[in-house]
Short mmCIF file of C-alpha atoms in Angstrom, two decimals:
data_model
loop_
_atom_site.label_atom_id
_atom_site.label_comp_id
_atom_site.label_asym_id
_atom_site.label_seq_id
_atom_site.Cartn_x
_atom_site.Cartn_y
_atom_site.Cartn_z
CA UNK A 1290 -18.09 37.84 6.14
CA UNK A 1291 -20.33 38.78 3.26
CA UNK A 1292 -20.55 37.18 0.02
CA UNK A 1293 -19.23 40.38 -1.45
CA UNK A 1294 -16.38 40.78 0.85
CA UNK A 1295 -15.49 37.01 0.30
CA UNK A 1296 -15.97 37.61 -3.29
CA UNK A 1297 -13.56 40.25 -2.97
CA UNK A 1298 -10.69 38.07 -1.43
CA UNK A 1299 -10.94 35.50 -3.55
CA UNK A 1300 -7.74 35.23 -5.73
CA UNK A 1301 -8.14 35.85 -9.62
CA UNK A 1302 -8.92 32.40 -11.46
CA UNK A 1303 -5.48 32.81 -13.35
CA UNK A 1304 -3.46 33.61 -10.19
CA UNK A 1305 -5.18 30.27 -8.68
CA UNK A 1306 -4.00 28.56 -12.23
CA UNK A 1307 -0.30 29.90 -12.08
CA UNK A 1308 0.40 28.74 -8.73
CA UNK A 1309 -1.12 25.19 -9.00
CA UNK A 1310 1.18 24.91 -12.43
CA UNK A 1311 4.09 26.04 -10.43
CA UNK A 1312 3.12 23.14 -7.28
CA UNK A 1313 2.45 20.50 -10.72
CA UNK A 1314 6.07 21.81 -11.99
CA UNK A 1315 7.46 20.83 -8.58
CA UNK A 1316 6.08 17.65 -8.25
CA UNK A 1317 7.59 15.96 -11.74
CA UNK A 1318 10.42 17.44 -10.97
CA UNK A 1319 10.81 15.57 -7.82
CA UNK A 1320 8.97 12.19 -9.88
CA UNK A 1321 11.62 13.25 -12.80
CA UNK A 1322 14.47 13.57 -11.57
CA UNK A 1323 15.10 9.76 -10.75
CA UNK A 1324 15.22 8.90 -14.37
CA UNK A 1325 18.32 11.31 -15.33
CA UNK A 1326 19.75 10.28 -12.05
CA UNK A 1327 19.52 6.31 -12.53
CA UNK A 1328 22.58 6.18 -14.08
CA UNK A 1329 25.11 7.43 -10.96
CA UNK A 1330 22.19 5.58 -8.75
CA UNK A 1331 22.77 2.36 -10.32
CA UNK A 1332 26.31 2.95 -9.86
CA UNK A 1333 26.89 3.56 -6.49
CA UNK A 1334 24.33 1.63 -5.04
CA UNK A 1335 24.87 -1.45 -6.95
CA UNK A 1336 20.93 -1.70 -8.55
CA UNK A 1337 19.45 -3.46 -11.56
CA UNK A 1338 17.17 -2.57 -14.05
CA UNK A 1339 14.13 -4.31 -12.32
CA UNK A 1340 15.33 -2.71 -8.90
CA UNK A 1341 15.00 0.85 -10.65
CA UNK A 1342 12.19 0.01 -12.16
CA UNK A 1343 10.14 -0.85 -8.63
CA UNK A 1344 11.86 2.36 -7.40
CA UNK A 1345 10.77 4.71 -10.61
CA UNK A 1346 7.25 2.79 -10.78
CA UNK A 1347 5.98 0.55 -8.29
CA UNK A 1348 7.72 2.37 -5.07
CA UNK A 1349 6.31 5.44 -5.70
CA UNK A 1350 2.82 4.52 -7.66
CA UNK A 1351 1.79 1.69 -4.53
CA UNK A 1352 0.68 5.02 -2.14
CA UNK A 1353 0.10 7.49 -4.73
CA UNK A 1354 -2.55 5.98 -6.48
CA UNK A 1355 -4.25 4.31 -2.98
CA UNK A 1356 -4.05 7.49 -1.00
CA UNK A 1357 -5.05 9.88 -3.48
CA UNK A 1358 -8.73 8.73 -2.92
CA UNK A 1359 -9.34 9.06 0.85
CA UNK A 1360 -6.92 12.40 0.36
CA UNK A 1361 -9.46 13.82 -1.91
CA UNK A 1362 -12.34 12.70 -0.68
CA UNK A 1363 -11.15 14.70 2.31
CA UNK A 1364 -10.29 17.92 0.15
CA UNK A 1365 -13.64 17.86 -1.46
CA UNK A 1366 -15.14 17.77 2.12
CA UNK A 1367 -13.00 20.53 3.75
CA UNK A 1368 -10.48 22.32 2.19
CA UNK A 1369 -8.94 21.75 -1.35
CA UNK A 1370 -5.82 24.58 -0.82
CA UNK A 1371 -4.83 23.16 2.35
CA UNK A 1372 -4.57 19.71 1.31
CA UNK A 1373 -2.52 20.92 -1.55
CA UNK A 1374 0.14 22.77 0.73
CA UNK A 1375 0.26 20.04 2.98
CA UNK A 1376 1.23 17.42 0.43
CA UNK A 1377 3.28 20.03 -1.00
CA UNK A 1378 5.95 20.28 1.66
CA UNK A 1379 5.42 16.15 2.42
CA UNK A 1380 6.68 14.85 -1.02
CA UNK A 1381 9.49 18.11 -1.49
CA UNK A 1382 10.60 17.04 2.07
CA UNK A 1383 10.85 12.81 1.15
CA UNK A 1384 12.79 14.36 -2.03
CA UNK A 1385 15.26 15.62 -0.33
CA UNK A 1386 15.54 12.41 2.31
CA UNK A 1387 16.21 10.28 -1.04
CA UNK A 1388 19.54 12.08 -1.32
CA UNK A 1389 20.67 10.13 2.08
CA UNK A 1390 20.02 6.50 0.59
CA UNK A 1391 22.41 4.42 1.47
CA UNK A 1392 20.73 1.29 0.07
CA UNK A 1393 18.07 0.11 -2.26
CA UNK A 1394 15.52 0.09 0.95
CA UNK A 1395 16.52 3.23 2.13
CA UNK A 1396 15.50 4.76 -1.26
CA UNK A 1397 12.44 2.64 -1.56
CA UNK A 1398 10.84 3.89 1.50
CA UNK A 1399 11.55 7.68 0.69
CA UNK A 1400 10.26 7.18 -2.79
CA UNK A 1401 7.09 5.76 -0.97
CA UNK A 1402 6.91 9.34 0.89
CA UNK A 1403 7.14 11.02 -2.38
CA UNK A 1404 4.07 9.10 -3.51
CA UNK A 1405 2.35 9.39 -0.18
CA UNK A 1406 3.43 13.38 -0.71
CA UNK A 1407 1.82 13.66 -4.36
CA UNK A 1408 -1.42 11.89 -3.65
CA UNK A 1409 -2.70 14.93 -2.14
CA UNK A 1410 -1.99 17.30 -5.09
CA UNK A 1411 -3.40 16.61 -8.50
CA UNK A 1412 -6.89 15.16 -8.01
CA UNK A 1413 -7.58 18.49 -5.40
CA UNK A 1414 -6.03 20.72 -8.16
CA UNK A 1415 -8.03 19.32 -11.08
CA UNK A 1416 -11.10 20.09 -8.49
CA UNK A 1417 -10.39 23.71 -7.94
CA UNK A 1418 -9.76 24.50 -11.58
CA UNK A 1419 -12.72 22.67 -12.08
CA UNK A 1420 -14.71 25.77 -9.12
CA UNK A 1421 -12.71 28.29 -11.21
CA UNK A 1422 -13.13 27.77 -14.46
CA UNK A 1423 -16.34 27.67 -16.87
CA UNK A 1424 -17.21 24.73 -18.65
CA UNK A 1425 -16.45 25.85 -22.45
CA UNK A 1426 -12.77 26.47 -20.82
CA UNK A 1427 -12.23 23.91 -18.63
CA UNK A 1428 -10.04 21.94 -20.87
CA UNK A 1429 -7.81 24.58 -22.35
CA UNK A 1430 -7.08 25.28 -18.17
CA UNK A 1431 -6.42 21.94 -17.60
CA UNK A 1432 -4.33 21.91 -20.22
CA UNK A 1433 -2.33 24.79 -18.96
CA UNK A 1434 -1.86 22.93 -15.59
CA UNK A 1435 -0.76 19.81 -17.12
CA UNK A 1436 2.02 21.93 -18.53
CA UNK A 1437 3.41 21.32 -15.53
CA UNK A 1438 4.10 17.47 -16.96
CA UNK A 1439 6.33 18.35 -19.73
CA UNK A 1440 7.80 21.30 -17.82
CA UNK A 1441 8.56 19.75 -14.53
CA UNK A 1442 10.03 16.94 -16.15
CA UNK A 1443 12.04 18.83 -18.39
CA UNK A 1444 13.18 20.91 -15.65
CA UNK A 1445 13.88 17.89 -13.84
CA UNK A 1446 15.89 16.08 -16.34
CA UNK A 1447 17.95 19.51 -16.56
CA UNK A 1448 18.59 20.48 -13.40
CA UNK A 1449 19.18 16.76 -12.21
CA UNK A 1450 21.73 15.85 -14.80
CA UNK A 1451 23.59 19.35 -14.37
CA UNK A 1452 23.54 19.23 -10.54
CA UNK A 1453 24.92 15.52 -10.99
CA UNK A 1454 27.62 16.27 -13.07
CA UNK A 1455 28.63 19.19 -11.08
CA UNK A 1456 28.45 17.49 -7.78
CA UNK A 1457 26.83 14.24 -7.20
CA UNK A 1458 23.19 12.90 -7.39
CA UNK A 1459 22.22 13.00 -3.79
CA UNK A 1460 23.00 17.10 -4.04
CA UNK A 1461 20.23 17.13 -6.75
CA UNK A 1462 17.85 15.52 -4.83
CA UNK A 1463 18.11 17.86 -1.76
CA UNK A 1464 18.10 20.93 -4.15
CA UNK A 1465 14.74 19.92 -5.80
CA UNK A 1466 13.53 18.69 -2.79
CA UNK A 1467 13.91 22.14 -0.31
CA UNK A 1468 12.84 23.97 -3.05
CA UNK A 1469 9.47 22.74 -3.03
CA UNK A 1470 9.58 22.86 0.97
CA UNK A 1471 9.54 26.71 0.73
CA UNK A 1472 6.67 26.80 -2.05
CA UNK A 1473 4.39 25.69 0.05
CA UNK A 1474 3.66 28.70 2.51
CA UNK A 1475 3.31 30.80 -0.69
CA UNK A 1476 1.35 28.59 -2.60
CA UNK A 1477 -1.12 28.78 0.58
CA UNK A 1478 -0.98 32.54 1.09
CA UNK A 1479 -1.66 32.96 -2.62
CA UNK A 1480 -4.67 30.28 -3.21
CA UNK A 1481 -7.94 30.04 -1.42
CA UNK A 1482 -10.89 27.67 -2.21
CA UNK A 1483 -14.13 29.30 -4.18
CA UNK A 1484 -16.52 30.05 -1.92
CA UNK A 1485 -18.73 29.19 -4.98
CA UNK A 1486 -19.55 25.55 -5.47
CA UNK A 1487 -18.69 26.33 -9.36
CA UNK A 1488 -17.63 29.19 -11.42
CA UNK A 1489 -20.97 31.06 -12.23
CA UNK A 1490 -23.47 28.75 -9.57
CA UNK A 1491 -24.97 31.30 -7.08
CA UNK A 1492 -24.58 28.68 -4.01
CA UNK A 1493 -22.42 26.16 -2.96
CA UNK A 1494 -23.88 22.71 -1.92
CA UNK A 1495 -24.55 22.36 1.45
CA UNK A 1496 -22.63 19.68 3.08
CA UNK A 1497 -25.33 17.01 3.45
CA UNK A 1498 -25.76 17.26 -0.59
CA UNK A 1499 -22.30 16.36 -1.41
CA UNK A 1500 -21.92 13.26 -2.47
CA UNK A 1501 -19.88 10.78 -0.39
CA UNK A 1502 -16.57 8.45 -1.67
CA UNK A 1503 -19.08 5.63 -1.79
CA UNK A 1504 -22.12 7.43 -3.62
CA UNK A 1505 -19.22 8.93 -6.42
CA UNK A 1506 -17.58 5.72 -6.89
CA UNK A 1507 -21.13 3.95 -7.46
CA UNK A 1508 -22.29 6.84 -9.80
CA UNK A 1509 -18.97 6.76 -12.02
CA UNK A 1510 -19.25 2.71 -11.58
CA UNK A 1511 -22.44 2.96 -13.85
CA UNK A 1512 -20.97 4.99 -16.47
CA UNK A 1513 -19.23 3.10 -19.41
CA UNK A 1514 -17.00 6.60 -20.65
CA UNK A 1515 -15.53 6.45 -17.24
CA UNK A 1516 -13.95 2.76 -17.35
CA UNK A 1517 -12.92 3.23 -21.30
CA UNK A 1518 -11.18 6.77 -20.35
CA UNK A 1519 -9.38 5.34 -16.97
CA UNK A 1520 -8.20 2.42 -19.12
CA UNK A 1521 -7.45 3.62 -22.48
CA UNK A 1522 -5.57 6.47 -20.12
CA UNK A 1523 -3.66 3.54 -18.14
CA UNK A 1524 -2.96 1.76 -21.33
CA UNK A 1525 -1.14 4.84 -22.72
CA UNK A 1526 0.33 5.70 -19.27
CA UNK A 1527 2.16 2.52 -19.32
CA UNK A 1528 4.43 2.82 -21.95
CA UNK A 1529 4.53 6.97 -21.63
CA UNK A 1530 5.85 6.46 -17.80
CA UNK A 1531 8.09 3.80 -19.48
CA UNK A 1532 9.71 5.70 -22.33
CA UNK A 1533 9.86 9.00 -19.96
CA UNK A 1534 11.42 6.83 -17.18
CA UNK A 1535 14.06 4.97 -19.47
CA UNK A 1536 14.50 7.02 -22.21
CA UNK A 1537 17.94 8.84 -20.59
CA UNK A 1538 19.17 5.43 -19.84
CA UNK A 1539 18.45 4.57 -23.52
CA UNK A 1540 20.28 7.77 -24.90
CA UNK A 1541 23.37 6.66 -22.58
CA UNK A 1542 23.56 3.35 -23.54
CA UNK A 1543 22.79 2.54 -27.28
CA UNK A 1544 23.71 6.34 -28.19
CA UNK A 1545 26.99 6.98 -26.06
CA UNK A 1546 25.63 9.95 -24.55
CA UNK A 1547 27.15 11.44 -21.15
CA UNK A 1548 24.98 12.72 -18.44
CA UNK A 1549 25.10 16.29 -19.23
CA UNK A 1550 24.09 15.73 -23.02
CA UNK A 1551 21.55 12.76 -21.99
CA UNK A 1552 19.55 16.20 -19.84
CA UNK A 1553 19.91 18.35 -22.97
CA UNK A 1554 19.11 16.46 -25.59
CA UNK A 1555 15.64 14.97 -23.30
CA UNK A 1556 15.30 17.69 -21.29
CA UNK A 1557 14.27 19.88 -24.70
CA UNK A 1558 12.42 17.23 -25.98
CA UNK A 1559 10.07 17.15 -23.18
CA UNK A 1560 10.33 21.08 -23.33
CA UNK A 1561 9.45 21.60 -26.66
CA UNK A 1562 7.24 18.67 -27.80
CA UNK A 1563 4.98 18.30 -24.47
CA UNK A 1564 4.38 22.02 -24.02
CA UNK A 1565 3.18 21.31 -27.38
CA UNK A 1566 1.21 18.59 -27.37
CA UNK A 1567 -0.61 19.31 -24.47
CA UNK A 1568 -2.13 22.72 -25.34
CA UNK A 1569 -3.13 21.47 -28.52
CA UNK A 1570 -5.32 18.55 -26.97
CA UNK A 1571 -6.87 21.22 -24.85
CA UNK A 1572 -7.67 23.90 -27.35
CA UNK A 1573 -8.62 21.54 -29.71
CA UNK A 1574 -10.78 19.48 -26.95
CA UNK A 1575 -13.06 23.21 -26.11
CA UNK A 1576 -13.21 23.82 -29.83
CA UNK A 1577 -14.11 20.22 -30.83
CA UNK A 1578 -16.13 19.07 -27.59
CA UNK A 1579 -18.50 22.36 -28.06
CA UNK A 1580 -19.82 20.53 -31.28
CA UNK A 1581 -19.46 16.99 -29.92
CA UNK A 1582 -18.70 15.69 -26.69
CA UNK A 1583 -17.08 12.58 -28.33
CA UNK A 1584 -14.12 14.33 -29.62
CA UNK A 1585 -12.81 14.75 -25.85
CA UNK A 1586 -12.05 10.94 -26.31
CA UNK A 1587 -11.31 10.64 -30.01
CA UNK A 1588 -8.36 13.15 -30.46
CA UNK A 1589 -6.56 11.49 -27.65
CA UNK A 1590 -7.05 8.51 -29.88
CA UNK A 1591 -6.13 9.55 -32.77
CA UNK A 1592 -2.68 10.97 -31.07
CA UNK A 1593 -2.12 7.11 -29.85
CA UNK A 1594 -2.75 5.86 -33.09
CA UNK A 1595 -0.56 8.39 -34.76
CA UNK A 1596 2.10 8.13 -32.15
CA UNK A 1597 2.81 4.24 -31.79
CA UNK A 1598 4.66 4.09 -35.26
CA UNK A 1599 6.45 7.43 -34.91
CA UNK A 1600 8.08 6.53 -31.52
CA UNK A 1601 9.39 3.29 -32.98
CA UNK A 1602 11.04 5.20 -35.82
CA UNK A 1603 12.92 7.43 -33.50
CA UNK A 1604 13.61 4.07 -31.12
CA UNK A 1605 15.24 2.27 -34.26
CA UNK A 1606 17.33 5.53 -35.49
CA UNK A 1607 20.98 4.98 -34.83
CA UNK A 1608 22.19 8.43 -35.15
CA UNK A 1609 21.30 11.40 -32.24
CA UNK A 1610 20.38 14.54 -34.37
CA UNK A 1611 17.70 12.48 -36.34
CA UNK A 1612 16.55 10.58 -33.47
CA UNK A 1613 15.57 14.02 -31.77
CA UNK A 1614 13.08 14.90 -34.90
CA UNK A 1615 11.81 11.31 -34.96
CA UNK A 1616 10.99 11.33 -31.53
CA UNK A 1617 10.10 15.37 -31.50
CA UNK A 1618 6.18 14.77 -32.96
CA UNK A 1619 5.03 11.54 -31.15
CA UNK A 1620 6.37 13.32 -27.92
CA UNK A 1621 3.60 16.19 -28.50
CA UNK A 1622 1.16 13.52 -29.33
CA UNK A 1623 1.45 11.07 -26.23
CA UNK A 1624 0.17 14.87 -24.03
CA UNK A 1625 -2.42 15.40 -26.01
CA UNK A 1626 -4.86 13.16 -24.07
CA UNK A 1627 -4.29 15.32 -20.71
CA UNK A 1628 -6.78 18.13 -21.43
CA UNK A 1629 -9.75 16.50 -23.06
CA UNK A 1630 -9.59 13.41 -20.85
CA UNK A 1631 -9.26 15.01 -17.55
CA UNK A 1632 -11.70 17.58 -18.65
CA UNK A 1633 -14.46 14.82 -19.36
CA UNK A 1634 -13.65 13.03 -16.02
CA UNK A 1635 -14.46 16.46 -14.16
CA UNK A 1636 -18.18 16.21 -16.28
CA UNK A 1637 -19.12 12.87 -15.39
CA UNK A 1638 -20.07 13.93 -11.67
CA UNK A 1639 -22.10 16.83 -10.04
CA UNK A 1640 -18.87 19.81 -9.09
CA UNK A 1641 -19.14 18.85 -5.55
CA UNK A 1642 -17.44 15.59 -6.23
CA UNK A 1643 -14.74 16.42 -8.66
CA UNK A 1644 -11.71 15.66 -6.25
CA UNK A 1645 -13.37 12.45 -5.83
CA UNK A 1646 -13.74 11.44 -9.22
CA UNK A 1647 -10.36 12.98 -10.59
CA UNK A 1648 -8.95 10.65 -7.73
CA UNK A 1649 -10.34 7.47 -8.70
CA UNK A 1650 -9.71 8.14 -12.16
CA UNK A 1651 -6.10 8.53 -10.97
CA UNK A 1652 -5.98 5.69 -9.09
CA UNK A 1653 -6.77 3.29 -12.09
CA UNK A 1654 -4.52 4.99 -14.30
CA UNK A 1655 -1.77 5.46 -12.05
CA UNK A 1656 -1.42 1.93 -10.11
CA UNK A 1657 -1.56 0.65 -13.60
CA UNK A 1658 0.40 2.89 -15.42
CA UNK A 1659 2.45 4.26 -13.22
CA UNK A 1660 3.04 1.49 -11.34
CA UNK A 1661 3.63 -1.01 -13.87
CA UNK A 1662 4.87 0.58 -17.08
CA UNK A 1663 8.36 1.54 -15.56
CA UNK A 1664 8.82 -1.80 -13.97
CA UNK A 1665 7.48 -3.51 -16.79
CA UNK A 1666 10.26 -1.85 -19.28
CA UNK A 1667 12.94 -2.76 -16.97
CA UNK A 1668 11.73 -6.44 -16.31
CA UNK A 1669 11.59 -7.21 -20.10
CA UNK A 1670 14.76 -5.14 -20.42
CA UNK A 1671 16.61 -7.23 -17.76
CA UNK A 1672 14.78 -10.49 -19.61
CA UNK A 1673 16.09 -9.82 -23.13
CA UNK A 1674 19.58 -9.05 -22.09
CA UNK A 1675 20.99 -12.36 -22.74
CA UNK A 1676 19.67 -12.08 -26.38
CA UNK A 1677 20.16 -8.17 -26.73
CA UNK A 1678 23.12 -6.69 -24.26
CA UNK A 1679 22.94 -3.05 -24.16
CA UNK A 1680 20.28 -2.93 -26.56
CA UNK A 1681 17.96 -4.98 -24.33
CA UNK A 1682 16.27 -1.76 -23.62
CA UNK A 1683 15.06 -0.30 -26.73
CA UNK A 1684 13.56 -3.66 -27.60
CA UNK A 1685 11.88 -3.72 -24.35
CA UNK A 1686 10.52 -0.14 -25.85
CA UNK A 1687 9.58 -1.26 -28.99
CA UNK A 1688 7.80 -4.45 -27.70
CA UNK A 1689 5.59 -2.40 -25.23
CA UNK A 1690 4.57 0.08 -28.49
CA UNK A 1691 1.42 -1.84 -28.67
CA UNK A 1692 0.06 -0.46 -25.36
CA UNK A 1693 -0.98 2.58 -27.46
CA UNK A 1694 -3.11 0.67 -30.17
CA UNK A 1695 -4.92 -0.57 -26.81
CA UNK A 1696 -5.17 2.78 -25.85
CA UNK A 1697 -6.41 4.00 -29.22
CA UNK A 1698 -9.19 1.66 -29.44
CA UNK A 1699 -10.22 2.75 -25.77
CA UNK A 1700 -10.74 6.04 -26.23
CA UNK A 1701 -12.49 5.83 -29.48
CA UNK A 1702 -15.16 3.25 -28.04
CA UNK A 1703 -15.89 6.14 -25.13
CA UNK A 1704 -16.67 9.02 -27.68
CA UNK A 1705 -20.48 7.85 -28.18
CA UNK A 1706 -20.95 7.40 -24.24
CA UNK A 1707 -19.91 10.28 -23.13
CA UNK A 1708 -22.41 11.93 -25.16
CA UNK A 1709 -24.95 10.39 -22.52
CA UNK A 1710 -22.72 10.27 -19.44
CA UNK A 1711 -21.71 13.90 -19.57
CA UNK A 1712 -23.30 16.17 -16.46
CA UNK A 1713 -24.52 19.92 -17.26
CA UNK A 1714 -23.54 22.21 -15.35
#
């Protein structure tokens, strides 16, 4: 085929970015939907906070984060679409498998297919949006895609606590779950990989050029805006996973809500105030970054800084209406890292090794933050019991507010080295 006629079949750049939002929807709505469901879970199979936790956190985060490298690695080497589709259909079809749980094992090990599912999604998708999209708009797309946080999860918390209420949990999970199942063939028919190694480069790298798993992990190993970023992102991811994990369970327990209110009341908070937060950070970032490269670091910091004291206001408010406004703001401002952060992780390596790179990046800030902020929150909540009862858990949030000032302080020490880390394209 010709490079026009390939040209030609290539899907349109915003076609490619709709349906990878609509996969990214899909897969926090399958990582969501265990938080509005914990509740009935508990229940019925007889778990603890610290067993939910490992279920919400650990369980899934142990494969996603490790097999998200080789999994990209591989997408970067032969096809970025297909890898997507495959891991598509995986994690939907564990989703639905956690609706037969009969025990806490049962549920652990499809949880661990979920994560073994996801691994193969994001780091891929950040790579082809990456081969799509220019530099100067690279963030504002990523942005877009990492709608599919706030939306997915909102969508997840709805649908879950509805489906719940109107049946039973393990209906909600197969719902969700065969849902994404038939995505995938459409996603597939609907999204091809760029020919073109980037948007606007005239050839591709051959294969010998691109760099291996070994060769990107040594290149990012040398660059100081790569470590700050992963960590200052894990730092943040820790108690964001934590508060987006237990924050239903919260509303439940020290705010009387039922199930169906619990979805509504989070389920627009996630709605409103990530949707917002996370196209800010991106705009802002292409605006901002054009001028200085540091600022793809520093307004993610300045949203931790800013958000630490607001979420412990709406934590401490005893009364539902105001908690919703207190907690509206710092809920836009714990997405507004997405955007500028992944968008200077994708210009710290040559465009052949973007999967690569968004992997690893994932894997620091998702075995730590994913993996540990949920179980973390539930440990501490199960620890302070004895002193707290059913308030155990929002001092378990409030005690784990300081994992933004780390974050904070992270971010704002990479500004000045990304300046020199950053690769032209």
């Amino acid at each position: 085929m010709t490079d026009v006629a390939t040209a030609r079949a290539e899907p349109h750049r915003n076609t490619v970015l709709l349906m990878l939002l609509v996969v990214y929807i899909f897969n926090f709505v399958d990582r969501q939907i265990l938080s509005i469901l914990a509740t009935p879970i508990q229940a019925e199979l007889q778990l603890s906070d610290g067993e939910m936790g490992l279920l919400g956190g650990l369980a899934f985060a142990l494969l996603y984060s490790t097999m998200a490298v080789p999994l990209a690695a591989l997408a970067d080497r032969t096809s970025k679409s297909w890898v997507i589709t495959v891991s598509l259909a995986a994690w939907s079809g564990f989703t639905a498998l956690c609706g037969l749980a009969q025990n806490f094992w049962q549920i652990f090990l499809a949880r661990l297919g979920v994560g073994i599912g996801e691994a193969g999604g994001v780091a891929p998708s950040y790579a082809l949006i990456g081969d799509y999209f220019p530099s100067e708009r690279r963030a504002t797309a990523l942005s877009v895609y990492s709608l599919g946080i706030p939306i997915g999860s909102g969508l997840g918390v709805l649908l879950g606590g509805y489906i719940a209420a109107s049946v039973d949990w393990r209906t909600a999970f197969f719902v969700v779950g065969l849902a994404g199942v038939a995505i995938a063939p459409i996603f597939k028919f609907l999204v091809r990989d760029k020919v073109k190694g980037v948007a606007g480069q005239s050839e591709a790298l051959p294969e010998m050029q691109r760099p291996t798993l070994r060769e990107t992990a040594r290149i990012l190993a040398r660059k100081p805006s790569f470590w700050l970023l992963s960590f200052g992102a894990a730092s943040s991811s820790m108690l964001g996973y934590g508060i987006a994990f237990w924050l239903p369970s919260l509303l439940i327990r020290s705010f009387g809500f039922d199930l169906v209110e619990t979805s509504q009341f989070y389920g627009a908070l996630l709605l409103i105030g990530g949707v917002a937060g996370v196209m800010a950070g991106g705009l802002l970032a292409d605006k901002l970054g054009g001028h200085d490269r540091a600022y793809y670091s520093w307004l993610p910091a300045i949203a931790f800084f800013l958000g630490a004291p607001l979420f412990g206001a709406g934590i401490l408010s005893s009364e539902a209406r105001v908690a919703f406004f207190l907690f509206l703001l710092p809920q836009a401002l714990s997405y507004v890292w997405l955007g500028p952060v992944l968008s200077a992780i994708q210009h710290l390596v040559v465009p052949s090794a973007r999967s690569t790179a968004s992997a690893l990046f994932l894997l620091i800030n998702n075995l730590i933050g994913l993996g540990g902020g949920i179980y973390a929150l539930g440990a501490l909540s199960d620890f302070l019991a004895p002193a707290y009862g059913d308030e155990a858990l929002r001092y378990s949030m409030l005690y784990a507010l300081g994992l933004y000032g780390i974050a904070g302080l992270l971010m704002a020490l990479a500004g000045p080295f990304l300046r020199r880390d950053w690769v032209a394209e």
